[in-house]
Coordinates of C-alpha atoms in Angstrom, one line a residue:
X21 CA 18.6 153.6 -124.0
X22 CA 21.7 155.7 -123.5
X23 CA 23.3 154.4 -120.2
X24 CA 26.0 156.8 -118.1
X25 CA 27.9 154.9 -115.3
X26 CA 28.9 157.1 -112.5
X27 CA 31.2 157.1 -109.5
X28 CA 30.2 157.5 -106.2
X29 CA 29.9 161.3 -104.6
X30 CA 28.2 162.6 -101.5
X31 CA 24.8 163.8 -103.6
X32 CA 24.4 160.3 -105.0
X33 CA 24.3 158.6 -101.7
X34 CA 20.8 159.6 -100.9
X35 CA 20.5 157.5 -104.3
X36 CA 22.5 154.6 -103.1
X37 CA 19.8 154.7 -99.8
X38 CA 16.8 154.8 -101.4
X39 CA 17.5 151.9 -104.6
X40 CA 18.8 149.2 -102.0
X41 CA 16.2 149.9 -99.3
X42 CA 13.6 149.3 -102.0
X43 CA 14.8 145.9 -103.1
X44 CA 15.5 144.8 -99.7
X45 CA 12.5 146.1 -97.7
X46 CA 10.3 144.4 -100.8
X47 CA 11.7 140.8 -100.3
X48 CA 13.7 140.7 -97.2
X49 CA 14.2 143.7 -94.2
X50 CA 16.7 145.3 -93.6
X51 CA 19.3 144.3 -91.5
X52 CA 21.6 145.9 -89.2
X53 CA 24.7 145.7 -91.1
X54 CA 22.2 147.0 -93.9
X55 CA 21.4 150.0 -92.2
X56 CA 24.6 150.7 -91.6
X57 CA 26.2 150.6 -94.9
X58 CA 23.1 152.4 -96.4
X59 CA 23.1 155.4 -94.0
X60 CA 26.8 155.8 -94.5
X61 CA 27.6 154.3 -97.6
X62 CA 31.6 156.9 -97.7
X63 CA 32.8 155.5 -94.4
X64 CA 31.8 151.7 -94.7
X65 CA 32.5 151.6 -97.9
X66 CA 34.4 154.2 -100.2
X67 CA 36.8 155.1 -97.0
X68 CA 38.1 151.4 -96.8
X69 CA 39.1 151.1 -100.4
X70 CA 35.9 150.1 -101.9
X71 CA 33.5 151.7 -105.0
X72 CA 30.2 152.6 -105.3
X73 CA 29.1 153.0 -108.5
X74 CA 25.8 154.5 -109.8
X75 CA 23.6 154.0 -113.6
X76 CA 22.1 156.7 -115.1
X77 CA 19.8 156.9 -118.1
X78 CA 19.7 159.5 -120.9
X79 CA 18.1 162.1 -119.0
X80 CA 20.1 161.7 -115.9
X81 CA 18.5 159.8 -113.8
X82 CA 19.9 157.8 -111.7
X83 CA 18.5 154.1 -112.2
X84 CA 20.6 151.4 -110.5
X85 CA 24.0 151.3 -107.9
X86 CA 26.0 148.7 -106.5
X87 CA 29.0 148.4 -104.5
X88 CA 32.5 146.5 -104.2
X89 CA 33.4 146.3 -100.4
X90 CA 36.2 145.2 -99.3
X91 CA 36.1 142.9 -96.8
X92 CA 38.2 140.2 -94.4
X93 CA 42.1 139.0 -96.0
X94 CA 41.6 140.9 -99.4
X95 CA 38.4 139.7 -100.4
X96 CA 35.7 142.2 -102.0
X97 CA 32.3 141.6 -101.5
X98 CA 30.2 142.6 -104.9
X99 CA 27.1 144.0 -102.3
X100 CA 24.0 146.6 -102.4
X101 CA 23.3 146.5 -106.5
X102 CA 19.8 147.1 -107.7
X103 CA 18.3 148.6 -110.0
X104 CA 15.0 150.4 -109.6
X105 CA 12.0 148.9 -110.9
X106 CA 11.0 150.8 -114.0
X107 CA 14.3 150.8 -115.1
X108 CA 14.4 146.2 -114.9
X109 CA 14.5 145.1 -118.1
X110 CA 16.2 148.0 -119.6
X111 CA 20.0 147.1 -119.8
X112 CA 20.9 149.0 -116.3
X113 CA 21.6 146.0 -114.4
X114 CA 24.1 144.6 -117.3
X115 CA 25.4 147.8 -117.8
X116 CA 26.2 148.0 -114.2
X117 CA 27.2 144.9 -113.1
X118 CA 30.1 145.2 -116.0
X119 CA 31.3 148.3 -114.6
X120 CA 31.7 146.9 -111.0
X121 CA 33.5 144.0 -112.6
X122 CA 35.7 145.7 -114.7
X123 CA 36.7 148.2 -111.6
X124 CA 37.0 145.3 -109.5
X125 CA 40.1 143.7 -111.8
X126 CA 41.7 147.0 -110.8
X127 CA 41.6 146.2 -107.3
X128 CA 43.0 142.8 -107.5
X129 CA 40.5 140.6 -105.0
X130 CA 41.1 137.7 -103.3
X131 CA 38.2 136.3 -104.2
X132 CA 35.4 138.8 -105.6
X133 CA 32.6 137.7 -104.4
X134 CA 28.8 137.7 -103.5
X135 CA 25.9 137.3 -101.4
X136 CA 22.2 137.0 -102.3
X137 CA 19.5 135.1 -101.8
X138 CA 16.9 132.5 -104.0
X139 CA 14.7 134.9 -104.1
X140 CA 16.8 136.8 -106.5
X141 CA 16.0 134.7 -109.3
X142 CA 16.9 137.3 -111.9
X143 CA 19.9 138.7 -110.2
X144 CA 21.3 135.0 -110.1
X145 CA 20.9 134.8 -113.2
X146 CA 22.4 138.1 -114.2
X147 CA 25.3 137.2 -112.1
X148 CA 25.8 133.5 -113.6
X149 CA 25.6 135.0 -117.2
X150 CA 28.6 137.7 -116.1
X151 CA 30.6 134.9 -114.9
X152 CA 30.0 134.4 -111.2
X153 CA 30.2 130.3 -110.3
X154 CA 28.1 129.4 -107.4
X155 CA 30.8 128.6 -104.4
X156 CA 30.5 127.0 -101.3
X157 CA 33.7 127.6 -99.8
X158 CA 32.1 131.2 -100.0
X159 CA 29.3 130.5 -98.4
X160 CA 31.2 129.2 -96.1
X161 CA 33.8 131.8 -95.2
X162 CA 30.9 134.4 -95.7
X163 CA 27.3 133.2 -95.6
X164 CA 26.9 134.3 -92.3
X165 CA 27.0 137.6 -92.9
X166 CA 23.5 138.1 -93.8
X167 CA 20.1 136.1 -91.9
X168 CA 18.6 136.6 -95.7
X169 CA 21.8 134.6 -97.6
X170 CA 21.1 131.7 -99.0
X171 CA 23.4 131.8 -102.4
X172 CA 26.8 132.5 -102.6
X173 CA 29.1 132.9 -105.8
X174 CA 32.5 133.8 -106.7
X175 CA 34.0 135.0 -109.8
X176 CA 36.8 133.1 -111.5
X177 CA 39.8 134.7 -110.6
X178 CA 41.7 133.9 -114.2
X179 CA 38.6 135.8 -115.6
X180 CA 38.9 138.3 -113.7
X181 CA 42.6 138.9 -114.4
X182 CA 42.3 138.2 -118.1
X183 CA 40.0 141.4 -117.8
X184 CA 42.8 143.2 -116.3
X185 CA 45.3 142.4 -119.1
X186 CA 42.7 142.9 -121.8
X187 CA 42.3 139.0 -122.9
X188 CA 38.9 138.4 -121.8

């Protein structure tokens, strides 16, 4: 399947909403740092520096988003990807999670970073195939962020900036 990433704009946020409710509200609820973020994805986001990006498929659609949000001394939380649920399985999520990556060696982190939850068993796994290394100093610094976060990771910073210089 032909895959389109896209960067964020006002008529995608509605997108950005409704994919991250639907993950969250199925395993978790949403919480009010959650609700925030969702309802106003340009200001708590894309205002302080951060991306949103968006999949599409072929026809346009728009199948999967996830963010990079900047966050306390530097760091940039990886945050809010999914991908909705006919489109599992199809590449999106990959497809995605490369992009934010790849923007995210532009923006030089210190660390990038994420929070999730055991329940995420596939996500996990998506994210330890890209390169992201469970850390507890992460957890840490950041676990307590979220009532749901249970996992924490980090990706390697050399990788990251080998990305950057074209060696990966």
């Amino acid at each position: 399947m032909p895959l389109a990433i896209l960067d964020f704009t006002d008529a995608l946020a509605p997108h950005f909403d409704a994919i991250n409710r639907a993950w969250i509200e199925a395993m978790f609820a949403v919480e009010p740092h959650d609700d925030e973020v969702l309802s106003d994805p340009r200001t708590h986001i894309v205002d302080r520096g951060g991306t949103i990006l968006f999949v599409a498929g072929a026809d346009g659609e728009i199948l999967g988003a996830g963010a990079l949000m900047p966050t306390a001394g530097g760091a940039i939380e990886l945050t809010k990807m999914g991908v909705r649920d006919e489109a599992r399985g199809s590449g999106a999520g990959r497809a995605l999670l490369a992009a934010l990556i790849e923007r995210a060696s532009g923006l030089s982190p210190d660390p990038l970073y994420l929070l999730t939850n055991a329940k995420c068993a596939a996500a996990i796994h998506l994210y330890e195939t890209a390169g992201f290394v469970h850390d507890a100093a992460i957890m840490a610094r950041f676990g307590g962020d979220y009532a749901r976060c249970d996992v924490a990771m980090s990706f390697p910073p050399e990788t990251l900036n080998a990305g950057r210089t074209g060696r990966r």
